[in-house]
Amino acid sequence: MEKKELIYEGKAKKVFATDDPELVIVSYKDDATAFNGLKKGTIAGKGVVNNRMSNMLMRLLAKKGVPTHYVEELSDRDTLVKRVKIVPLEVIVRNVSAGSFAKRYGVEEGIPFDRPTIEFSYKCDALDDPLINSYHARALKLATDEEIATIEKYAFRVNDVLKEFFAELGVRLIDFKLEFGRLADGKIVLADEISPDTCRFWDAKTNEKLDKDRFRRDLGGVEDAYKEIFARVTKELDETEKTCKTCKQENK
Ligand code: TMP
């Protein structure tokens, strides 16, 4: 499948058309921004890490019953995905206080919650992605009742699967952001990416940050943090995927 015209360029990815109107190619860049584009930089190798890690996690989630846009990894930076219309909501799930939650409610970072929380932001750069509740989302016709129920169900399922998966790698999944899209037939699927750009990962022993907060907060060691989390995920999933491939060969 070849890249045709550029359809869209975002802060961290480009999207290209293909010969098939229902498929597009996402191409991951090393560009990094924070605070709605106010802070800009480059994280060498980030595009490769985010592309490959997001694909591994999407394959895992698909096996666990969460439908996704993922079709096929084409190269280190390029992936074929189903074309969707993005639901303009950032869906944020939290297990531990951090980031805007800690700031907004005046609590320390690092307090574990008894139960995960969910919140939505309205995806609108001009308004700085404001926090929005599900009633407002319905009033603005961003999504229907049924779509919001489906999105919440999938988001908590993603949390259950990934929290357990990362715990095995010695990583605490603090919080993360998801985006969902509608396929041509209206079906809701998980879209965008799941990567150190969109999740907070803390080392379980040291609480060292292994995610984009190192860039947002000028903590240094940004590239190494991306490499470290990627190495842990690859080690775990490559082995599982190798086993599956072996099984398939044995079954032939
Ligand atoms: P927050 O605490 O800043 O609201 O971030 C919550 C999670 O969402 C965190 O894992 C980082 C991720 N996130 C994005 O993916 N994109 C964004 O634009 C923002 C603000 C956060």
Tab-separated table of C-alpha atoms and ligand atoms in Angstrom:
chain	number	residue	atom	x	y	z
A	1	MET	CA	0.000	0.000	0.000
A	2	GLU	CA	1.498	3.351	-1.072
A	3	LYS	CA	1.179	6.859	0.308
A	4	LYS	CA	-0.879	9.180	-1.902
A	5	GLU	CA	-1.707	12.791	-1.043
A	6	LEU	CA	-1.196	14.311	2.405
A	7	ILE	CA	-4.647	14.636	4.005
A	8	TYR	CA	-3.688	16.114	7.357
A	9	GLU	CA	-0.617	17.132	9.316
A	10	GLY	CA	-0.875	17.267	13.093
A	11	LYS	CA	1.695	18.089	15.762
A	12	ALA	CA	3.222	14.605	15.872
A	13	LYS	CA	1.855	12.731	12.848
A	14	LYS	CA	0.985	13.049	9.182
A	15	VAL	CA	-1.904	11.229	7.539
A	16	PHE	CA	-1.781	10.169	3.878
A	17	ALA	CA	-4.508	8.872	1.569
A	18	THR	CA	-4.105	5.481	-0.127
A	19	ASP	CA	-5.751	3.874	-3.158
A	20	ASP	CA	-8.379	2.479	-0.837
A	21	PRO	CA	-10.828	5.177	0.380
A	22	GLU	CA	-11.338	3.286	3.647
A	23	LEU	CA	-7.622	3.107	4.546
A	24	VAL	CA	-5.029	5.773	5.360
A	25	ILE	CA	-1.341	5.735	6.276
A	26	VAL	CA	-0.235	7.423	9.499
A	27	SER	CA	3.378	8.594	9.582
A	28	TYR	CA	4.953	9.390	12.960
A	29	LYS	CA	7.325	12.375	13.318
A	30	ASP	CA	9.961	13.155	15.953
A	31	ASP	CA	8.377	16.581	16.559
A	32	ALA	CA	7.174	17.167	20.091
A	33	THR	CA	4.945	19.932	21.420
A	34	ALA	CA	3.406	20.657	24.790
A	35	PHE	CA	0.949	23.158	26.229
A	36	ASN	CA	-1.064	23.315	23.001
A	37	GLY	CA	1.993	23.905	20.855
A	38	LEU	CA	3.581	26.664	23.003
A	39	LYS	CA	6.593	24.462	23.728
A	40	LYS	CA	8.237	22.902	20.696
A	41	GLY	CA	11.088	20.475	20.258
A	42	THR	CA	12.323	17.257	18.744
A	43	ILE	CA	12.755	13.926	20.462
A	44	ALA	CA	15.134	11.838	18.335
A	45	GLY	CA	13.626	8.456	17.536
A	46	LYS	CA	10.237	9.271	19.109
A	47	GLY	CA	8.341	8.601	15.874
A	48	VAL	CA	9.706	5.062	15.699
A	49	VAL	CA	8.999	4.335	19.377
A	50	ASN	CA	5.459	5.731	19.256
A	51	ASN	CA	4.580	3.999	16.004
A	52	ARG	CA	5.865	0.578	17.004
A	53	MET	CA	4.727	0.736	20.629
A	54	SER	CA	1.254	1.974	19.750
A	55	ASN	CA	0.890	-0.825	17.201
A	56	MET	CA	1.961	-3.492	19.695
A	57	LEU	CA	-0.518	-2.197	22.269
A	58	MET	CA	-3.339	-1.940	19.716
A	59	ARG	CA	-2.720	-5.560	18.656
A	60	LEU	CA	-2.849	-6.609	22.307
A	61	LEU	CA	-6.064	-4.636	22.896
A	62	ALA	CA	-7.737	-6.083	19.796
A	63	LYS	CA	-7.092	-9.578	21.210
A	64	LYS	CA	-8.711	-8.453	24.451
A	65	GLY	CA	-11.910	-7.298	22.753
A	66	VAL	CA	-11.274	-3.595	22.073
A	67	PRO	CA	-11.790	-2.822	18.354
A	68	THR	CA	-9.122	-0.502	16.925
A	69	HIS	CA	-8.227	1.305	13.701
A	70	TYR	CA	-4.972	-0.695	13.348
A	71	VAL	CA	-4.436	-2.684	10.122
A	72	GLU	CA	-0.722	-3.206	9.435
A	73	GLU	CA	2.682	-1.797	10.358
A	74	LEU	CA	4.356	-0.752	7.084
A	75	SER	CA	7.695	0.474	8.417
A	76	ASP	CA	9.320	1.914	11.536
A	77	ARG	CA	7.313	5.119	11.197
A	78	ASP	CA	4.370	4.252	8.945
A	79	THR	CA	1.203	2.321	9.726
A	80	LEU	CA	-1.851	1.458	7.688
A	81	VAL	CA	-5.046	2.189	9.614
A	82	LYS	CA	-8.764	2.271	8.926
A	83	ARG	CA	-10.017	5.710	7.971
A	84	VAL	CA	-12.163	7.155	10.753
A	85	LYS	CA	-13.859	10.404	11.645
A	86	ILE	CA	-12.357	11.289	15.005
A	87	VAL	CA	-14.867	11.911	17.801
A	88	PRO	CA	-13.618	15.313	19.024
A	89	LEU	CA	-13.107	14.181	22.614
A	90	GLU	CA	-9.882	13.426	24.462
A	91	VAL	CA	-10.769	10.573	26.780
A	92	ILE	CA	-8.564	10.575	29.874
A	93	VAL	CA	-8.414	7.701	32.347
A	94	ARG	CA	-6.507	8.092	35.619
A	95	ASN	CA	-5.352	5.582	38.242
A	96	VAL	CA	-3.152	7.940	40.280
A	97	SER	CA	-3.250	11.736	40.785
A	98	ALA	CA	-0.909	13.628	38.451
A	99	GLY	CA	-0.743	16.454	35.936
A	100	SER	CA	-3.827	18.605	35.462
A	101	PHE	CA	-5.819	16.574	38.016
A	102	ALA	CA	-3.313	17.337	40.786
A	103	LYS	CA	-3.139	21.001	39.746
A	104	ARG	CA	-6.890	21.556	39.324
A	105	TYR	CA	-7.884	19.971	42.625
A	106	GLY	CA	-4.839	21.073	44.636
A	107	VAL	CA	-3.551	17.623	45.554
A	108	GLU	CA	-0.113	16.047	45.395
A	109	GLU	CA	0.899	13.871	42.493
A	110	GLY	CA	1.156	10.144	43.186
A	111	ILE	CA	-1.993	9.474	45.241
A	112	PRO	CA	-3.519	6.175	44.012
A	113	PHE	CA	-7.303	6.183	43.497
A	114	ASP	CA	-9.575	3.401	44.808
A	115	ARG	CA	-11.210	3.318	41.384
A	116	PRO	CA	-10.058	4.734	38.038
A	117	THR	CA	-11.577	8.050	36.902
A	118	ILE	CA	-12.614	9.128	33.427
A	119	GLU	CA	-12.924	12.617	31.997
A	120	PHE	CA	-13.313	14.237	28.603
A	121	SER	CA	-11.712	17.251	26.969
A	122	TYR	CA	-13.257	18.894	23.941
A	123	LYS	CA	-10.656	18.545	21.150
A	124	CYS	CA	-10.424	22.146	20.019
A	125	ASP	CA	-7.019	23.859	19.871
A	126	ALA	CA	-8.596	27.332	19.580
A	127	LEU	CA	-10.265	26.783	22.983
A	128	ASP	CA	-7.244	24.958	24.506
A	129	ASP	CA	-9.036	21.585	24.737
A	130	PRO	CA	-11.377	22.515	27.635
A	131	LEU	CA	-12.606	19.945	30.138
A	132	ILE	CA	-16.164	18.961	29.215
A	133	ASN	CA	-18.758	16.655	30.786
A	134	SER	CA	-20.832	14.105	28.909
A	135	TYR	CA	-23.977	16.309	29.036
A	136	HIS	CA	-22.080	19.146	27.368
A	137	ALA	CA	-20.647	16.724	24.800
A	138	ARG	CA	-24.198	15.601	23.945
A	139	ALA	CA	-25.479	19.204	23.850
A	140	LEU	CA	-22.687	20.097	21.402
A	141	LYS	CA	-23.583	16.972	19.390
A	142	LEU	CA	-20.014	15.674	19.638
A	143	ALA	CA	-21.293	12.149	20.344
A	144	THR	CA	-24.554	10.318	21.036
A	145	ASP	CA	-25.538	8.692	24.358
A	146	GLU	CA	-24.788	5.291	22.899
A	147	GLU	CA	-21.382	6.370	21.578
A	148	ILE	CA	-20.409	7.869	24.934
A	149	ALA	CA	-21.432	4.653	26.712
A	150	THR	CA	-19.356	2.598	24.250
A	151	ILE	CA	-16.359	4.921	24.577
A	152	GLU	CA	-16.467	4.722	28.401
A	153	LYS	CA	-16.744	0.937	28.316
A	154	TYR	CA	-13.765	0.593	25.955
A	155	ALA	CA	-11.685	3.183	27.852
A	156	PHE	CA	-12.018	1.279	31.146
A	157	ARG	CA	-11.305	-1.991	29.358
A	158	VAL	CA	-8.129	-0.458	27.881
A	159	ASN	CA	-7.162	0.580	31.405
A	160	ASP	CA	-7.711	-2.915	32.836
A	161	VAL	CA	-5.632	-4.538	30.084
A	162	LEU	CA	-2.800	-1.996	30.032
A	163	LYS	CA	-2.541	-1.560	33.804
A	164	GLU	CA	-1.971	-5.296	34.160
A	165	PHE	CA	0.349	-5.454	31.154
A	166	PHE	CA	2.572	-2.600	32.361
A	167	ALA	CA	2.612	-3.900	35.944
A	168	GLU	CA	4.359	-7.008	34.610
A	169	LEU	CA	7.038	-4.750	33.116
A	170	GLY	CA	7.600	-2.989	36.429
A	171	VAL	CA	5.721	0.097	35.275
A	172	ARG	CA	2.843	1.958	36.930
A	173	LEU	CA	0.257	3.218	34.446
A	174	ILE	CA	-0.614	6.545	36.074
A	175	ASP	CA	-2.984	7.966	33.441
A	176	PHE	CA	-3.472	8.146	29.687
A	177	LYS	CA	-5.422	9.801	26.896
A	178	LEU	CA	-7.357	7.964	24.190
A	179	GLU	CA	-9.152	9.062	21.054
A	180	PHE	CA	-11.927	7.174	19.310
A	181	GLY	CA	-13.176	7.328	15.738
A	182	ARG	CA	-16.211	6.333	13.706
A	183	LEU	CA	-15.777	3.962	10.758
A	184	ALA	CA	-17.817	4.543	7.595
A	185	ASP	CA	-20.600	2.349	9.051
A	186	GLY	CA	-20.617	4.343	12.305
A	187	LYS	CA	-18.891	1.707	14.419
A	188	ILE	CA	-16.719	3.179	17.216
A	189	VAL	CA	-13.078	2.055	17.282
A	190	LEU	CA	-10.008	3.055	19.265
A	191	ALA	CA	-7.870	5.390	17.099
A	192	ASP	CA	-4.891	7.772	17.344
A	193	GLU	CA	-1.990	6.360	19.403
A	194	ILE	CA	-1.041	4.908	22.766
A	195	SER	CA	2.540	5.933	23.503
A	196	PRO	CA	4.785	7.800	25.945
A	197	ASP	CA	3.318	10.987	24.382
A	198	THR	CA	-0.159	10.063	25.581
A	199	CYS	CA	0.414	8.095	28.793
A	200	ARG	CA	2.178	8.624	32.112
A	201	PHE	CA	4.453	5.697	32.945
A	202	TRP	CA	6.322	5.607	36.263
A	203	ASP	CA	8.924	2.987	37.116
A	204	ALA	CA	7.350	0.811	39.828
A	205	LYS	CA	10.475	0.762	42.015
A	206	THR	CA	11.799	4.314	41.683
A	207	ASN	CA	8.769	6.268	40.350
A	208	GLU	CA	11.097	7.603	37.643
A	209	LYS	CA	9.060	9.112	34.789
A	210	LEU	CA	9.328	7.160	31.528
A	211	ASP	CA	7.134	9.416	29.364
A	212	LYS	CA	6.655	12.833	27.777
A	213	ASP	CA	6.560	14.599	31.154
A	214	ARG	CA	10.378	14.555	30.905
A	215	PHE	CA	9.995	16.869	27.867
A	216	ARG	CA	7.045	18.908	29.227
A	217	ARG	CA	8.870	19.581	32.515
A	218	ASP	CA	12.461	19.840	31.205
A	219	LEU	CA	13.599	16.904	33.312
A	220	GLY	CA	16.294	15.748	30.839
A	221	GLY	CA	16.863	12.184	29.678
A	222	VAL	CA	13.877	12.377	27.303
A	223	GLU	CA	15.223	10.082	24.574
A	224	ASP	CA	16.482	7.562	27.138
A	225	ALA	CA	13.061	7.426	28.799
A	226	TYR	CA	11.358	6.664	25.460
A	227	LYS	CA	14.011	4.008	24.720
A	228	GLU	CA	13.610	2.423	28.153
A	229	ILE	CA	9.827	2.049	28.049
A	230	PHE	CA	10.009	0.831	24.454
A	231	ALA	CA	12.649	-1.784	25.349
A	232	ARG	CA	10.465	-3.134	28.165
A	233	VAL	CA	7.345	-3.338	25.972
A	234	THR	CA	9.232	-4.894	23.047
A	235	LYS	CA	10.891	-7.527	25.219
A	236	GLU	CA	7.524	-8.644	26.591
A	237	LEU	CA	5.466	-8.460	23.403
A	238	ASP	CA	8.061	-9.694	20.921
A	239	GLU	CA	8.272	-12.867	22.958
A	240	THR	CA	4.490	-13.314	22.994
A	241	GLU	CA	4.207	-12.561	19.290
A	242	LYS	CA	7.113	-14.927	18.520
A	243	THR	CA	5.344	-17.677	20.424
A	244	CYS	CA	2.182	-17.024	18.413
A	245	LYS	CA	4.129	-17.154	15.144
A	246	THR	CA	5.742	-20.417	16.232
A	247	CYS	CA	2.303	-21.828	17.089
A	248	LYS	CA	1.004	-20.865	13.659
A	249	GLN	CA	3.979	-22.558	11.985
A	250	GLU	CA	3.518	-25.666	14.068
A	251	ASN	CA	-0.160	-25.773	13.136
A	252	LYS	CA	0.622	-25.812	9.429
B	1	TMP	P1	-3.135	15.914	32.082
B	1	TMP	O1	-2.885	15.465	33.487
B	1	TMP	O2	-2.188	16.981	31.611
B	1	TMP	O3	-4.574	16.276	31.854
B	1	TMP	O4	-2.835	14.653	31.136
B	1	TMP	C1	-3.500	13.427	31.317
B	1	TMP	C2	-2.933	12.394	30.354
B	1	TMP	O5	-3.240	12.742	29.015
B	1	TMP	C3	-1.414	12.251	30.397
B	1	TMP	O6	-1.107	10.860	30.341
B	1	TMP	C4	-0.913	12.926	29.163
B	1	TMP	C5	-2.062	12.853	28.206
B	1	TMP	N1	-2.220	14.044	27.369
B	1	TMP	C6	-2.212	13.906	25.999
B	1	TMP	O7	-2.055	12.812	25.473
B	1	TMP	N2	-2.397	15.027	25.241
B	1	TMP	C7	-2.578	16.263	25.772
B	1	TMP	O8	-2.734	17.231	25.035
B	1	TMP	C8	-2.589	16.382	27.196
B	1	TMP	C9	-2.804	17.709	27.842
B	1	TMP	C10	-2.407	15.246	27.947
